[in-house]
CSV table of C-alpha atoms in Angstrom, one decimal:
chain,number,residue,atom,x,y,z
A,1,LYS,CA,0.0,0.0,0.0
A,2,ALA,CA,2.7,2.5,1.0
A,3,ALA,CA,4.7,2.0,-2.2
A,4,VAL,CA,1.5,2.5,-4.3
A,5,VAL,CA,0.6,5.7,-2.5
A,6,ASN,CA,4.1,7.1,-2.7
A,7,GLU,CA,4.3,6.3,-6.4
A,8,LEU,CA,1.0,8.0,-7.1
A,9,VAL,CA,2.1,11.0,-5.1
A,10,ASP,CA,5.4,11.2,-7.0
A,11,LEU,CA,3.5,11.2,-10.3
A,12,LEU,CA,1.0,13.8,-9.2
A,13,CYS,CA,3.7,16.2,-7.9
A,14,ARG,CA,6.0,15.9,-10.9
A,15,ARG,CA,4.7,18.8,-12.8
A,16,GLU,CA,4.2,21.2,-9.8
A,17,ARG,CA,0.5,21.8,-10.8
A,18,GLU,CA,-1.5,22.8,-7.8
A,19,GLN,CA,-4.6,20.8,-8.8
A,20,ASP,CA,-2.6,17.6,-9.0
A,21,GLU,CA,-0.7,18.4,-5.8
A,22,ASN,CA,-4.0,18.9,-4.0
A,23,GLN,CA,-5.1,15.5,-5.2
A,24,ALA,CA,-1.8,14.1,-3.8
A,25,ILE,CA,-2.4,15.8,-0.5
A,26,GLY,CA,-5.9,14.2,-0.4
A,27,LEU,CA,-4.4,10.7,-1.0
A,28,LEU,CA,-1.8,11.2,1.8
A,29,VAL,CA,-4.4,12.5,4.3
A,30,LYS,CA,-6.7,9.5,3.5
A,31,ALA,CA,-3.8,7.1,4.0
A,32,TYR,CA,-2.9,8.8,7.3
A,33,GLN,CA,-6.5,8.6,8.5
A,34,GLU,CA,-6.7,4.9,7.6
A,35,THR,CA,-3.3,3.8,9.0
A,36,ARG,CA,-2.4,6.5,11.5
A,37,GLU,CA,1.1,6.4,10.1
A,38,TYR,CA,2.5,9.8,10.7
A,39,ARG,CA,4.9,9.8,7.7
A,40,TYR,CA,1.8,10.3,5.4
A,41,LYS,CA,0.9,13.5,7.2
A,42,VAL,CA,4.5,14.7,7.1
A,43,ARG,CA,4.6,14.3,3.3
A,44,ALA,CA,1.2,16.0,2.8
A,45,ASP,CA,2.4,18.9,4.9
A,46,ASP,CA,5.6,19.1,3.0
A,47,ILE,CA,3.7,19.4,-0.3
A,48,ARG,CA,1.5,22.1,1.2
A,49,MET,CA,4.5,24.1,2.5
A,50,LYS,CA,6.1,23.9,-1.0
A,51,GLN,CA,2.8,25.3,-2.5
A,52,LEU,CA,2.8,28.2,0.0
A,53,ASN,CA,6.5,29.0,-0.8
A,54,ARG,CA,5.7,29.0,-4.5
A,55,GLN,CA,2.7,31.2,-4.0
A,56,LEU,CA,4.8,33.7,-2.0
A,57,ARG,CA,7.4,33.7,-4.8
A,58,VAL,CA,4.7,34.5,-7.3
A,59,LYS,CA,3.3,37.4,-5.2
A,60,MET,CA,6.8,38.8,-4.6
A,61,GLU,CA,7.6,38.7,-8.3
A,62,ALA,CA,4.2,40.4,-9.1
A,63,GLY,CA,5.5,43.4,-7.1
A,64,ASP,CA,2.7,43.8,-4.7
A,65,PRO,CA,4.2,44.1,-1.2
A,66,ALA,CA,0.8,44.0,0.7
A,67,GLU,CA,-0.2,40.8,-1.1
A,68,ALA,CA,3.2,39.3,-0.5
A,69,LYS,CA,3.1,40.2,3.2
A,70,GLU,CA,-0.3,38.5,3.7
A,71,GLN,CA,1.0,35.4,1.8
A,72,TYR,CA,4.1,35.3,4.0
A,73,LYS,CA,1.9,35.5,7.2
A,74,GLU,CA,-0.2,32.6,5.9
A,75,LYS,CA,2.9,30.5,5.1
A,76,LEU,CA,4.4,31.2,8.5
A,77,ARG,CA,1.2,30.3,10.4
A,78,TYR,CA,1.0,27.0,8.6
A,79,GLU,CA,4.7,26.2,9.1
A,80,LEU,CA,4.4,27.0,12.9
A,81,LYS,CA,1.5,24.6,13.2
A,82,VAL,CA,3.3,21.9,11.2
A,83,PHE,CA,6.6,22.0,13.1
A,84,LYS,CA,4.9,22.2,16.5
A,85,ASP,CA,3.0,19.1,15.6
A,86,ARG,CA,6.1,17.3,14.4
A,87,LEU,CA,7.9,18.1,17.6
A,88,ARG,CA,5.1,16.5,19.5
A,89,HIS,CA,5.7,13.3,17.6
A,90,TYR,CA,9.5,13.5,17.6
A,91,PRO,CA,10.5,15.5,20.7
A,92,SER,CA,14.1,14.5,20.6
A,93,ASP,CA,14.7,15.6,17.0
A,94,MET,CA,16.9,18.7,17.5
A,95,ARG,CA,16.7,19.6,13.8
A,96,LEU,CA,12.9,19.9,14.1
A,97,ARG,CA,13.4,21.9,17.3
A,98,TYR,CA,15.6,24.3,15.3
A,99,GLU,CA,13.1,24.7,12.5
A,100,TYR,CA,10.3,25.4,15.0
A,101,GLY,CA,12.4,27.9,16.9
A,102,ARG,CA,13.5,29.7,13.7
A,103,ARG,CA,9.8,30.2,12.7
A,104,LEU,CA,8.9,31.4,16.2
A,105,PHE,CA,11.6,34.0,15.8
A,106,GLN,CA,10.2,35.0,12.4
A,107,ALA,CA,6.8,35.3,13.9
A,108,LYS,CA,8.3,37.6,16.6
A,109,HIS,CA,7.5,35.2,19.4
A,110,TYR,CA,10.9,35.8,21.0
A,111,ASP,CA,10.1,34.5,24.5
A,112,GLU,CA,9.0,31.2,23.1
A,113,ALA,CA,11.8,31.0,20.6
A,114,ILE,CA,14.7,31.5,23.0
A,115,PRO,CA,14.3,28.2,25.1
A,116,ILE,CA,13.5,26.2,22.0
A,117,LEU,CA,16.6,27.4,20.2
A,118,GLN,CA,18.7,26.9,23.3
A,119,GLU,CA,17.7,23.3,23.4
A,120,ALA,CA,18.3,22.9,19.7
A,121,ARG,CA,21.9,24.1,20.1
A,122,SER,CA,22.8,20.5,21.2
A,123,ASP,CA,22.9,19.6,17.4
A,124,PRO,CA,26.3,20.6,16.2
A,125,LYS,CA,25.0,21.2,12.6
A,126,THR,CA,22.6,23.9,13.6
A,127,ARG,CA,24.4,25.3,16.8
A,128,ILE,CA,25.7,28.5,15.3
A,129,PHE,CA,22.5,29.2,13.4
A,130,CYS,CA,20.6,28.8,16.7
A,131,SER,CA,22.9,31.3,18.4
A,132,LEU,CA,22.4,33.8,15.6
A,133,TYR,CA,18.6,33.6,16.2
A,134,ILE,CA,18.9,33.6,20.0
A,135,GLY,CA,21.2,36.7,19.8
A,136,GLN,CA,18.7,38.4,17.6
A,137,CYS,CA,15.8,37.5,20.0
A,138,PHE,CA,17.8,39.1,22.9
A,139,TYR,CA,18.5,42.2,20.7
A,140,LYS,CA,14.8,42.6,19.7
A,141,LYS,CA,13.9,42.4,23.4
A,142,GLY,CA,16.5,45.0,24.3
A,143,TYR,CA,18.7,42.6,26.3
A,144,TYR,CA,21.9,43.9,24.6
A,145,ASP,CA,24.4,42.4,27.1
A,146,GLN,CA,23.0,38.9,26.5
A,147,ALA,CA,22.9,39.5,22.7
A,148,ILE,CA,26.6,40.6,22.7
A,149,GLU,CA,27.6,37.6,24.7
A,150,THR,CA,25.7,35.2,22.5
A,151,PHE,CA,27.2,36.7,19.3
A,152,LEU,CA,30.7,36.7,20.6
A,153,GLU,CA,30.5,33.1,21.7
A,154,ALA,CA,29.0,32.1,18.3
A,155,ILE,CA,31.8,34.0,16.4
A,156,LYS,CA,34.4,32.2,18.5
A,157,GLY,CA,32.9,28.8,17.6
A,158,HIS,CA,32.4,29.6,13.9
A,159,GLU,CA,35.4,28.5,11.8
A,160,ILE,CA,34.9,30.7,8.7
A,161,SER,CA,34.7,34.3,9.9
A,162,ASP,CA,33.8,35.9,6.6
A,163,ASP,CA,31.2,33.5,5.1
A,164,GLU,CA,27.6,34.6,5.1
A,165,LEU,CA,26.8,33.3,8.5
A,166,GLY,CA,30.0,34.8,10.0
A,167,ARG,CA,29.1,38.2,8.4
A,168,GLN,CA,25.6,38.0,9.9
A,169,LEU,CA,27.0,37.3,13.3
A,170,HIS,CA,29.4,40.3,13.1
A,171,TYR,CA,26.6,42.5,11.7
A,172,TRP,CA,24.3,41.8,14.6
A,173,LEU,CA,27.1,42.1,17.1
A,174,GLY,CA,27.9,45.5,15.8
A,175,ARG,CA,24.2,46.5,16.1
A,176,ALA,CA,24.1,45.2,19.7
A,177,TYR,CA,27.2,47.1,20.6
A,178,GLU,CA,25.7,50.3,19.0
A,179,GLU,CA,22.4,49.9,21.0
A,180,ASP,CA,24.4,49.2,24.2
A,181,GLY,CA,26.2,52.5,23.9
A,182,GLN,CA,29.6,51.0,22.8
A,183,PRO,CA,30.2,53.0,19.6
A,184,ASP,CA,34.0,52.2,19.5
A,185,ASN,CA,33.3,48.4,19.6
A,186,ALA,CA,30.5,48.8,17.0
A,187,LEU,CA,32.8,50.8,14.6
A,188,LYS,CA,35.5,48.1,15.0
A,189,ILE,CA,33.0,45.4,14.0
A,190,TYR,CA,31.6,47.4,11.1
A,191,GLY,CA,35.1,48.2,9.9
A,192,GLN,CA,35.8,44.5,9.7
A,193,LEU,CA,32.6,43.9,7.8
A,194,ILE,CA,33.3,46.6,5.1
A,195,GLN,CA,36.7,45.0,4.6
A,196,TRP,CA,34.9,41.8,3.7
A,197,ASP,CA,32.1,43.4,1.8
A,198,TYR,CA,31.9,47.1,1.3
A,199,ASN,CA,28.1,47.0,0.5
A,200,TYR,CA,27.1,44.6,3.2
A,201,GLY,CA,23.6,45.0,4.4
A,202,LYS,CA,22.8,46.9,1.1
A,203,GLY,CA,25.1,49.7,2.3
A,204,ASP,CA,23.6,49.9,5.8
A,205,VAL,CA,27.0,49.2,7.4
Protein backbone atom coordinates (compact mmCIF):
# COMPACT_ATOMS: atom_id res chain seq x y z
CA LYS A 1 0.00 0.00 0.00
CA ALA A 2 2.70 2.52 1.02
CA ALA A 3 4.66 1.97 -2.20
CA VAL A 4 1.54 2.50 -4.33
CA VAL A 5 0.58 5.69 -2.47
CA ASN A 6 4.12 7.10 -2.74
CA GLU A 7 4.34 6.29 -6.43
CA LEU A 8 1.02 7.99 -7.14
CA VAL A 9 2.06 11.04 -5.11
CA ASP A 10 5.37 11.24 -7.02
CA LEU A 11 3.50 11.21 -10.33
CA LEU A 12 0.98 13.83 -9.22
CA CYS A 13 3.66 16.19 -7.90
CA ARG A 14 6.02 15.88 -10.86
CA ARG A 15 4.66 18.85 -12.83
CA GLU A 16 4.15 21.16 -9.84
CA ARG A 17 0.52 21.79 -10.78
CA GLU A 18 -1.53 22.83 -7.78
CA GLN A 19 -4.61 20.82 -8.75
CA ASP A 20 -2.56 17.61 -9.01
CA GLU A 21 -0.69 18.41 -5.79
CA ASN A 22 -4.00 18.91 -3.96
CA GLN A 23 -5.05 15.46 -5.19
CA ALA A 24 -1.77 14.06 -3.82
CA ILE A 25 -2.40 15.75 -0.46
CA GLY A 26 -5.88 14.19 -0.40
CA LEU A 27 -4.41 10.72 -1.01
CA LEU A 28 -1.85 11.16 1.77
CA VAL A 29 -4.38 12.50 4.27
CA LYS A 30 -6.69 9.55 3.51
CA ALA A 31 -3.78 7.10 3.96
CA TYR A 32 -2.92 8.78 7.27
CA GLN A 33 -6.51 8.57 8.52
CA GLU A 34 -6.70 4.88 7.59
CA THR A 35 -3.32 3.79 8.96
CA ARG A 36 -2.39 6.50 11.53
CA GLU A 37 1.14 6.35 10.09
CA TYR A 38 2.48 9.84 10.66
CA ARG A 39 4.85 9.80 7.66
CA TYR A 40 1.84 10.29 5.37
CA LYS A 41 0.88 13.48 7.19
CA VAL A 42 4.51 14.65 7.05
CA ARG A 43 4.58 14.29 3.29
CA ALA A 44 1.18 15.97 2.84
CA ASP A 45 2.37 18.94 4.93
CA ASP A 46 5.65 19.09 2.97
CA ILE A 47 3.70 19.44 -0.29
CA ARG A 48 1.47 22.14 1.21
CA MET A 49 4.50 24.09 2.50
CA LYS A 50 6.06 23.87 -0.95
CA GLN A 51 2.85 25.28 -2.46
CA LEU A 52 2.80 28.17 0.02
CA ASN A 53 6.46 28.97 -0.76
CA ARG A 54 5.70 28.96 -4.47
CA GLN A 55 2.66 31.22 -3.99
CA LEU A 56 4.80 33.65 -1.98
CA ARG A 57 7.40 33.73 -4.77
CA VAL A 58 4.70 34.54 -7.33
CA LYS A 59 3.30 37.37 -5.16
CA MET A 60 6.78 38.82 -4.63
CA GLU A 61 7.55 38.69 -8.35
CA ALA A 62 4.23 40.42 -9.07
CA GLY A 63 5.55 43.42 -7.15
CA ASP A 64 2.65 43.78 -4.68
CA PRO A 65 4.18 44.13 -1.18
CA ALA A 66 0.81 44.03 0.65
CA GLU A 67 -0.23 40.78 -1.06
CA ALA A 68 3.22 39.27 -0.50
CA LYS A 69 3.10 40.20 3.20
CA GLU A 70 -0.27 38.48 3.67
CA GLN A 71 0.99 35.40 1.82
CA TYR A 72 4.09 35.33 4.04
CA LYS A 73 1.92 35.47 7.17
CA GLU A 74 -0.22 32.59 5.92
CA LYS A 75 2.89 30.54 5.11
CA LEU A 76 4.40 31.23 8.53
CA ARG A 77 1.17 30.35 10.39
CA TYR A 78 1.01 27.02 8.58
CA GLU A 79 4.69 26.21 9.15
CA LEU A 80 4.43 27.01 12.88
CA LYS A 81 1.52 24.60 13.19
CA VAL A 82 3.34 21.89 11.20
CA PHE A 83 6.62 22.01 13.14
CA LYS A 84 4.88 22.22 16.51
CA ASP A 85 2.96 19.07 15.58
CA ARG A 86 6.12 17.30 14.36
CA LEU A 87 7.91 18.09 17.61
CA ARG A 88 5.05 16.48 19.50
CA HIS A 89 5.72 13.27 17.55
CA TYR A 90 9.54 13.51 17.56
CA PRO A 91 10.47 15.48 20.71
CA SER A 92 14.15 14.45 20.63
CA ASP A 93 14.73 15.62 17.03
CA MET A 94 16.88 18.74 17.47
CA ARG A 95 16.69 19.64 13.77
CA LEU A 96 12.90 19.93 14.08
CA ARG A 97 13.37 21.95 17.27
CA TYR A 98 15.62 24.35 15.34
CA GLU A 99 13.10 24.67 12.48
CA TYR A 100 10.30 25.40 14.96
CA GLY A 101 12.43 27.90 16.89
CA ARG A 102 13.45 29.69 13.69
CA ARG A 103 9.83 30.18 12.73
CA LEU A 104 8.92 31.36 16.23
CA PHE A 105 11.62 34.01 15.76
CA GLN A 106 10.21 34.96 12.35
CA ALA A 107 6.77 35.30 13.94
CA LYS A 108 8.33 37.60 16.62
CA HIS A 109 7.49 35.16 19.44
CA TYR A 110 10.89 35.80 21.02
CA ASP A 111 10.12 34.51 24.54
CA GLU A 112 8.98 31.18 23.10
CA ALA A 113 11.81 31.01 20.56
CA ILE A 114 14.73 31.47 22.99
CA PRO A 115 14.32 28.25 25.08
CA ILE A 116 13.46 26.15 21.99
CA LEU A 117 16.59 27.36 20.19
CA GLN A 118 18.73 26.95 23.31
CA GLU A 119 17.72 23.28 23.42
CA ALA A 120 18.31 22.91 19.66
CA ARG A 121 21.93 24.08 20.10
CA SER A 122 22.82 20.54 21.18
CA ASP A 123 22.86 19.64 17.45
CA PRO A 124 26.35 20.64 16.18
CA LYS A 125 25.03 21.16 12.63
CA THR A 126 22.63 23.94 13.65
CA ARG A 127 24.38 25.25 16.79
CA ILE A 128 25.73 28.49 15.28
CA PHE A 129 22.47 29.20 13.42
CA CYS A 130 20.59 28.75 16.73
CA SER A 131 22.95 31.25 18.37
CA LEU A 132 22.36 33.76 15.55
CA TYR A 133 18.60 33.64 16.19
CA ILE A 134 18.94 33.59 19.99
CA GLY A 135 21.18 36.66 19.84
CA GLN A 136 18.67 38.45 17.63
CA CYS A 137 15.85 37.52 20.05
CA PHE A 138 17.80 39.13 22.90
CA TYR A 139 18.52 42.16 20.68
CA LYS A 140 14.83 42.58 19.74
CA LYS A 141 13.88 42.40 23.42
CA GLY A 142 16.49 45.04 24.34
CA TYR A 143 18.74 42.61 26.25
CA TYR A 144 21.91 43.90 24.59
CA ASP A 145 24.42 42.42 27.07
CA GLN A 146 23.00 38.94 26.50
CA ALA A 147 22.91 39.51 22.73
CA ILE A 148 26.58 40.61 22.69
CA GLU A 149 27.64 37.60 24.75
CA THR A 150 25.69 35.22 22.48
CA PHE A 151 27.16 36.67 19.26
CA LEU A 152 30.73 36.72 20.63
CA GLU A 153 30.48 33.08 21.71
CA ALA A 154 29.03 32.09 18.31
CA ILE A 155 31.77 33.97 16.40
CA LYS A 156 34.40 32.20 18.52
CA GLY A 157 32.88 28.81 17.62
CA HIS A 158 32.45 29.56 13.92
CA GLU A 159 35.38 28.47 11.77
CA ILE A 160 34.91 30.72 8.70
CA SER A 161 34.66 34.33 9.90
CA ASP A 162 33.79 35.91 6.57
CA ASP A 163 31.20 33.50 5.12
CA GLU A 164 27.56 34.65 5.07
CA LEU A 165 26.81 33.25 8.54
CA GLY A 166 29.97 34.84 9.96
CA ARG A 167 29.06 38.18 8.43
CA GLN A 168 25.55 38.02 9.89
CA LEU A 169 26.98 37.30 13.35
CA HIS A 170 29.36 40.27 13.06
CA TYR A 171 26.61 42.54 11.73
CA TRP A 172 24.28 41.81 14.63
CA LEU A 173 27.14 42.06 17.12
CA GLY A 174 27.85 45.54 15.76
CA ARG A 175 24.18 46.47 16.07
CA ALA A 176 24.09 45.20 19.66
CA TYR A 177 27.24 47.15 20.57
CA GLU A 178 25.71 50.26 19.01
CA GLU A 179 22.44 49.95 20.96
CA ASP A 180 24.37 49.15 24.15
CA GLY A 181 26.21 52.48 23.93
CA GLN A 182 29.57 51.01 22.84
CA PRO A 183 30.23 52.96 19.59
CA ASP A 184 33.97 52.17 19.48
CA ASN A 185 33.33 48.42 19.57
CA ALA A 186 30.52 48.81 17.02
CA LEU A 187 32.79 50.76 14.62
CA LYS A 188 35.51 48.13 14.96
CA ILE A 189 33.05 45.38 13.96
CA TYR A 190 31.57 47.45 11.11
CA GLY A 191 35.10 48.22 9.89
CA GLN A 192 35.83 44.51 9.67
CA LEU A 193 32.57 43.94 7.78
CA ILE A 194 33.26 46.56 5.11
CA GLN A 195 36.70 45.03 4.55
CA TRP A 196 34.93 41.78 3.68
CA ASP A 197 32.06 43.37 1.76
CA TYR A 198 31.88 47.14 1.30
CA ASN A 199 28.15 47.05 0.46
CA TYR A 200 27.15 44.56 3.18
CA GLY A 201 23.56 44.99 4.37
CA LYS A 202 22.76 46.91 1.14
CA GLY A 203 25.09 49.67 2.28
CA ASP A 204 23.59 49.85 5.77
CA VAL A 205 26.95 49.20 7.42
